[in-house]
GROMACS .gro file of N, CA, C and O in nm:
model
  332
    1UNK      N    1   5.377  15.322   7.347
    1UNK     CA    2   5.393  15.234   7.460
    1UNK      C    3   5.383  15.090   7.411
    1UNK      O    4   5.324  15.050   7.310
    2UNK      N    5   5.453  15.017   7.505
    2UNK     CA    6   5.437  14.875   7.423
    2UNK      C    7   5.320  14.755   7.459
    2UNK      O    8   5.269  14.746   7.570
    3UNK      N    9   5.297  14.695   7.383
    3UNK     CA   10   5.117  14.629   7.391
    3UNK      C   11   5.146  14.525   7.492
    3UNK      O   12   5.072  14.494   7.585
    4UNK      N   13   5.291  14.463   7.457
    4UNK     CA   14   5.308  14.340   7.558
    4UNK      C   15   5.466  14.344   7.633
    4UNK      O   16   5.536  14.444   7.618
    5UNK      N   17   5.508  14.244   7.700
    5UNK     CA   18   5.648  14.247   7.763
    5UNK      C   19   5.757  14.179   7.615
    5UNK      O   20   5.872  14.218   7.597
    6UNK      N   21   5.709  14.107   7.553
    6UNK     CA   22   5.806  14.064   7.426
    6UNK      C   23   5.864  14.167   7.395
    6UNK      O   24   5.984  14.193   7.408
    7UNK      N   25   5.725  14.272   7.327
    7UNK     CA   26   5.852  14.410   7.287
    7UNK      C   27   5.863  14.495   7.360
    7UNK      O   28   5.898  14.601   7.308
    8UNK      N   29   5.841  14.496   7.504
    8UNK     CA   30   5.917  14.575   7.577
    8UNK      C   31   6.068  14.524   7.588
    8UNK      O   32   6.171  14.589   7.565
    9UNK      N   33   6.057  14.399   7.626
    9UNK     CA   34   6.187  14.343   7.628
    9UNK      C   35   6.267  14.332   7.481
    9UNK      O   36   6.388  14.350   7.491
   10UNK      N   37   6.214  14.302   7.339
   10UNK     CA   38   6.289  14.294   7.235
   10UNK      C   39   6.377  14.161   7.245
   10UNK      O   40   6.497  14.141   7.226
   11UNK      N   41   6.282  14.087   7.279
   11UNK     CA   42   6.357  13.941   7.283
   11UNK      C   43   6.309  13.828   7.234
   11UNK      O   44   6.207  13.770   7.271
   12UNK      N   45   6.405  13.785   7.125
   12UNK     CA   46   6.358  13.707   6.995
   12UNK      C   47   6.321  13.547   7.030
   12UNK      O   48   6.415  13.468   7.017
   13UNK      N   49   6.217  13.506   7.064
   13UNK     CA   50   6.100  13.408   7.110
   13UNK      C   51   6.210  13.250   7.005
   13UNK      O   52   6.197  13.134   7.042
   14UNK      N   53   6.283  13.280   6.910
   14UNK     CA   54   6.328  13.192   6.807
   14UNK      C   55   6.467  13.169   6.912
   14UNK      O   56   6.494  13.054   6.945
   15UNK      N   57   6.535  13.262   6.953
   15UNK     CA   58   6.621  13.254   7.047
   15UNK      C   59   6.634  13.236   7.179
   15UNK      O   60   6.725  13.162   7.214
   16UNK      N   61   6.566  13.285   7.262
   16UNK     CA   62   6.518  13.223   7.376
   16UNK      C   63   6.373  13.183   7.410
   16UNK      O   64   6.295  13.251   7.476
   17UNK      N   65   6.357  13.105   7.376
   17UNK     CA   66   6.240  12.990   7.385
   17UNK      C   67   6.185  13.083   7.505
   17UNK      O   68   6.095  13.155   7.460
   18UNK      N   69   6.206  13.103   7.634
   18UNK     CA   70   6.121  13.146   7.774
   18UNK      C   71   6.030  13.241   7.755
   18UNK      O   72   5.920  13.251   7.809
   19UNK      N   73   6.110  13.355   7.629
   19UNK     CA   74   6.043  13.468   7.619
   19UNK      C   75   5.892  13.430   7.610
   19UNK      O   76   5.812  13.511   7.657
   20UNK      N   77   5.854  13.336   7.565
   20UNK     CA   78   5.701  13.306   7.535
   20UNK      C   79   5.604  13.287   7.617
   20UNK      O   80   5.484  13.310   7.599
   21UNK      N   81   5.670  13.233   7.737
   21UNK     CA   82   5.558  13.220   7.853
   21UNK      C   83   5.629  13.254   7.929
   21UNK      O   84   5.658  13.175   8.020
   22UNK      N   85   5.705  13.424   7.924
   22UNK     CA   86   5.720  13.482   7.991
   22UNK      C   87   5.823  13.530   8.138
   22UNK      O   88   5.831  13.638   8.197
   23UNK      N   89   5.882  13.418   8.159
   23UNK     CA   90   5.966  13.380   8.229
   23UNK      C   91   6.097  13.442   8.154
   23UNK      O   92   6.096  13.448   8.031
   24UNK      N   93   6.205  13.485   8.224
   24UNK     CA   94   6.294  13.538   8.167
   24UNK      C   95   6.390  13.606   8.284
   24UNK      O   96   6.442  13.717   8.276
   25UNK      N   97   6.399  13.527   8.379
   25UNK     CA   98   6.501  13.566   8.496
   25UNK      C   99   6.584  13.446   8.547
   25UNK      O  100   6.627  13.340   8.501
   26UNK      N  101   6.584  13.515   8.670
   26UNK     CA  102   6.643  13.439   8.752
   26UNK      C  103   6.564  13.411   8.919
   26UNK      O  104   6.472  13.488   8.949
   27UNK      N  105   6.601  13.312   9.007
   27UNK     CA  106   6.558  13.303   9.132
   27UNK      C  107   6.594  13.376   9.266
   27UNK      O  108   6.662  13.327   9.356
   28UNK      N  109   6.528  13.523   9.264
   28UNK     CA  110   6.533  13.571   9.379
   28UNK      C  111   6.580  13.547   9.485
   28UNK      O  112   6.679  13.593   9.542
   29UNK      N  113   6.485  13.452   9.522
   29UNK     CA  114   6.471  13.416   9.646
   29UNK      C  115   6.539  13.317   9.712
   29UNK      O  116   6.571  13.328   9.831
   30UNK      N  117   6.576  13.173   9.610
   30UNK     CA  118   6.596  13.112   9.628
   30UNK      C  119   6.780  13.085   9.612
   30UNK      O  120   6.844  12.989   9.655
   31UNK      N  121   6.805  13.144   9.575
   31UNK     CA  122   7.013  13.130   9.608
   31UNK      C  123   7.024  13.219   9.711
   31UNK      O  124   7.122  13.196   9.781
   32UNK      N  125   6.947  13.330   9.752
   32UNK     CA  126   7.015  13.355   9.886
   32UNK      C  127   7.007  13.203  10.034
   32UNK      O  128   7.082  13.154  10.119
   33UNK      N  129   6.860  13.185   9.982
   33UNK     CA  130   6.825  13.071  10.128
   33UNK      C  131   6.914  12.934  10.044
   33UNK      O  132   6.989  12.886  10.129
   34UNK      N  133   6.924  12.884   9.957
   34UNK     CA  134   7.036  12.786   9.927
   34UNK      C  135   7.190  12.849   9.969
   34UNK      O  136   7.256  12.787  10.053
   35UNK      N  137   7.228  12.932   9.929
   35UNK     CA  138   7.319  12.962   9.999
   35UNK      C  139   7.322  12.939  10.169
   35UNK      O  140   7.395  12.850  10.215
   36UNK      N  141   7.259  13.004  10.239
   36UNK     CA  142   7.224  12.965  10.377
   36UNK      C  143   7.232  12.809  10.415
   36UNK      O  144   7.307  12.772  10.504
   37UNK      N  145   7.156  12.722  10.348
   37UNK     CA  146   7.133  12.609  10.338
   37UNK      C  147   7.259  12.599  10.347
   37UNK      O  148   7.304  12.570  10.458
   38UNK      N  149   7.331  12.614  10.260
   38UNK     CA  150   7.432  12.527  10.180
   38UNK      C  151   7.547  12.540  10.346
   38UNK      O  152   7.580  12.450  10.422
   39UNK      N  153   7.575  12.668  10.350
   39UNK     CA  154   7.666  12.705  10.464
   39UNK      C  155   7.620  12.633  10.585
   39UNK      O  156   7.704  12.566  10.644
   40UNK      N  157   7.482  12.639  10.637
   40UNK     CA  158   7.430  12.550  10.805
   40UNK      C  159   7.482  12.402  10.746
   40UNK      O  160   7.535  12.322  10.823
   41UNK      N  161   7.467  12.376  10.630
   41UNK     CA  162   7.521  12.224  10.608
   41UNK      C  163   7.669  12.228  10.618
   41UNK      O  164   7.707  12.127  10.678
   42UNK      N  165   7.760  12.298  10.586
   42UNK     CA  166   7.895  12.311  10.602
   42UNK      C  167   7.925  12.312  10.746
   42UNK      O  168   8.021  12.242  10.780
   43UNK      N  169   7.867  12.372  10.831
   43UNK     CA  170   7.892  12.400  10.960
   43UNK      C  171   7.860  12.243  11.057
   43UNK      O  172   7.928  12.206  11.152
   44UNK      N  173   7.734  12.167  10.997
   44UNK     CA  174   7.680  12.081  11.056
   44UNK      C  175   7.786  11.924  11.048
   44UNK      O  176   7.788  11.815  11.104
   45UNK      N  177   7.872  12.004  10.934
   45UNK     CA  178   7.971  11.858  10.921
   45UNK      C  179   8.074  11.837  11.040
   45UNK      O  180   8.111  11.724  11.074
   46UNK      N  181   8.108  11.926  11.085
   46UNK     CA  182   8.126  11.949  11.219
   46UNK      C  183   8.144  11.865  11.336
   46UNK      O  184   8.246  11.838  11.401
   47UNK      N  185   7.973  11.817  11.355
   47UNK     CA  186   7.968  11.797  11.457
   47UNK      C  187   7.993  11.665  11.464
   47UNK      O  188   7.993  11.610  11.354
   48UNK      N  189   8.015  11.595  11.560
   48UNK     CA  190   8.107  11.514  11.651
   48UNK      C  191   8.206  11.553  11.702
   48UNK      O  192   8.223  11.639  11.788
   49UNK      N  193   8.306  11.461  11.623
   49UNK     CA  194   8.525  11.530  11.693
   49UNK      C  195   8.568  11.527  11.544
   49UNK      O  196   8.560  11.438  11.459
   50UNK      N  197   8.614  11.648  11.542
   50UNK     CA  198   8.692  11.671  11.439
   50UNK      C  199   8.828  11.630  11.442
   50UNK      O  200   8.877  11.628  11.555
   51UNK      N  201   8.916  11.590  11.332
   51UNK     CA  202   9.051  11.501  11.351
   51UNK      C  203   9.148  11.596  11.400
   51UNK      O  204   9.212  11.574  11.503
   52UNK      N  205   9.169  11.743  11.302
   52UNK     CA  206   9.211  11.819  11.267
   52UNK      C  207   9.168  11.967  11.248
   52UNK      O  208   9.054  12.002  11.216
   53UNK      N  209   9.240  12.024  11.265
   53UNK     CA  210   9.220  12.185  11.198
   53UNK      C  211   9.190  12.214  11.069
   53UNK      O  212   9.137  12.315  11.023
   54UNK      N  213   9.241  12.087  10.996
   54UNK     CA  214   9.182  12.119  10.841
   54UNK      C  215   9.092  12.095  10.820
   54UNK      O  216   9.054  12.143  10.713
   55UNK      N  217   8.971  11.994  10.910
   55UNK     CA  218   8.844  11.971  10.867
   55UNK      C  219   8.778  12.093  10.919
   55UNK      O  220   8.673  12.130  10.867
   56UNK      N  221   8.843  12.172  11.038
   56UNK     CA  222   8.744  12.321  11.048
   56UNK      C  223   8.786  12.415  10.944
   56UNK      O  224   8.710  12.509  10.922
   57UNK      N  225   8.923  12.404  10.860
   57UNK     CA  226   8.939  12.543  10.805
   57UNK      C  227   8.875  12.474  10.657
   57UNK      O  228   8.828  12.555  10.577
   58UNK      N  229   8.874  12.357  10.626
   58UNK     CA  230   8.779  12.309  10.492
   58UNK      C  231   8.614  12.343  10.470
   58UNK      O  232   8.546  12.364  10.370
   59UNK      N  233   8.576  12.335  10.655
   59UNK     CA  234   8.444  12.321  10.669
   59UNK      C  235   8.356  12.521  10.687
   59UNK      O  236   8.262  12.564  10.620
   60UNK      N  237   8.435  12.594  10.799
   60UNK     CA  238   8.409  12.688  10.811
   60UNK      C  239   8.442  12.837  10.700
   60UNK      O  240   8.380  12.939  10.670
   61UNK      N  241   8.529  12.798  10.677
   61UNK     CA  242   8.546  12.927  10.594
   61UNK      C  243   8.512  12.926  10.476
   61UNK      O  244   8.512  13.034  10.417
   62UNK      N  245   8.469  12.794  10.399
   62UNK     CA  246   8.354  12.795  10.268
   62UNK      C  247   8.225  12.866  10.357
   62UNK      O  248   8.168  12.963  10.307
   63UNK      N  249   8.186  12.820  10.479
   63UNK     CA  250   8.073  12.841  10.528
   63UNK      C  251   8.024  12.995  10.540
   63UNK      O  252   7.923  13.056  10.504
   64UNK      N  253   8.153  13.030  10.614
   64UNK     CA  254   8.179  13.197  10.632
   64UNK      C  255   8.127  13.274  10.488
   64UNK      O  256   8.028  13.343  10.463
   65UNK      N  257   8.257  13.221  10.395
   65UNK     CA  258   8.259  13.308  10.270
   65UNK      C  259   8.144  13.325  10.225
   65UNK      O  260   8.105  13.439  10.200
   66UNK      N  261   8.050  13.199  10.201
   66UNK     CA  262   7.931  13.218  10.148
   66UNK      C  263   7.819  13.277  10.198
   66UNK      O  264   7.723  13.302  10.125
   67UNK      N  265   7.822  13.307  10.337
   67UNK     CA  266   7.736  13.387  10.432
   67UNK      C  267   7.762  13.527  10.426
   67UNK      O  268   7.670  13.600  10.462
   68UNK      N  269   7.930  13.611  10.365
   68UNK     CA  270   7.911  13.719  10.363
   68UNK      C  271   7.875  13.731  10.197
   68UNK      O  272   7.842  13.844  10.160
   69UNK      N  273   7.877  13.636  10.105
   69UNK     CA  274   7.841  13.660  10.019
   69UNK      C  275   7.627  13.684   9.990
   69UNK      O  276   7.569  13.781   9.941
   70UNK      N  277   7.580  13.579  10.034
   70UNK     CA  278   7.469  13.627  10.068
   70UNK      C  279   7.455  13.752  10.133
   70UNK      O  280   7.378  13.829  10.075
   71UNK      N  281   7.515  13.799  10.253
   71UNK     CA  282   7.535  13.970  10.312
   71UNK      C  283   7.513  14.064  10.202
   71UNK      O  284   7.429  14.146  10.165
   72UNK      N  285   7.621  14.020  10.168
   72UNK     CA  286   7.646  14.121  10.096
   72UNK      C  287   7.518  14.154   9.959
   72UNK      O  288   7.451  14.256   9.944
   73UNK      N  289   7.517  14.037   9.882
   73UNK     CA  290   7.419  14.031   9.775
   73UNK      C  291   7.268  14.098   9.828
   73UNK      O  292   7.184  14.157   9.759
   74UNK      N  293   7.267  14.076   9.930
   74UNK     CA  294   7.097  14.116  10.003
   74UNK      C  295   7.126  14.293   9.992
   74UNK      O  296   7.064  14.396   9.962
   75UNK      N  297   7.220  14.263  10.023
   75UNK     CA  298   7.263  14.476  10.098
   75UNK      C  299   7.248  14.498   9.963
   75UNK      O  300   7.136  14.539   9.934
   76UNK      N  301   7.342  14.483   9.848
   76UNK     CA  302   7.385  14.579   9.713
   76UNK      C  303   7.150  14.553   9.678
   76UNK      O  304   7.063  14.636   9.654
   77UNK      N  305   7.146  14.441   9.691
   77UNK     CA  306   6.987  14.429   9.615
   77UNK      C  307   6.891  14.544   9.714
   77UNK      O  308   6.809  14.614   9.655
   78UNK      N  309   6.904  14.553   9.820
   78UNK     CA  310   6.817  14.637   9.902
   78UNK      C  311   6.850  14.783   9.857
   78UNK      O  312   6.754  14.858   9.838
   79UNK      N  313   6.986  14.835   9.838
   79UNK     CA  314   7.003  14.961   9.795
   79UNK      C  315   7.085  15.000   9.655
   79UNK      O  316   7.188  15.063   9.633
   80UNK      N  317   6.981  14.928   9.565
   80UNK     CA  318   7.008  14.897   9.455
   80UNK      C  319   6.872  15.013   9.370
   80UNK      O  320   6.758  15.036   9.409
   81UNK      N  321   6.914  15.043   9.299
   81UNK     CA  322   6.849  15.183   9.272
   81UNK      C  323   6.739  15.125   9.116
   81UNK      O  324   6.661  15.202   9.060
   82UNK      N  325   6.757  15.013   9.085
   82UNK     CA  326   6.693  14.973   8.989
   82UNK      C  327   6.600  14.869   9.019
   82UNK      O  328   6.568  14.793   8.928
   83UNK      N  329   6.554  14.854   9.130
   83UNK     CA  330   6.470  14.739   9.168
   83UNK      C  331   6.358  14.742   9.080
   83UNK      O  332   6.270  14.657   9.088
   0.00000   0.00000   0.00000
């Protein structure tokens, strides 16, 4: 069994510097709610009077896309068999 996470992981401390204090991912939590963020800000550009149809199809459907992309990312992570 292994004594620490270095050699569980097998990751050369000369090459990625993080391995050492352990850190060695990514942010959970935080690109789904930036994503969110990011989209209520897309939506919020919005408001007043819009000129055109292109400032809703510029503004909403980045907004959209990235909301089913968060959807989606939450779903595959919830029934994701390697958590």
């Amino acid at each position: 069994m292994a004594s620490s996470s270095r050699e569980l992981a097998k990751v050369d401390p000369a090459d990625e510097p993080s391995a050492e204090w352990g850190w060695h991912g990514t942010f959970p939590k935080a690109i789904p709610a930036a994503g969110v963020v990011t989209a209520v800000l897309l939506c919020l550009i919005l408001i007043g009077h819009p000129a055109s149809w292109t400032e809703i199809l510029f503004a909403v459907v980045p907004a959209v896309a990235i909301l089913l992309a968060v959807i989606v990312g939450t779903v595959r992570k919830r029934n994701d068999w390697r958590r």
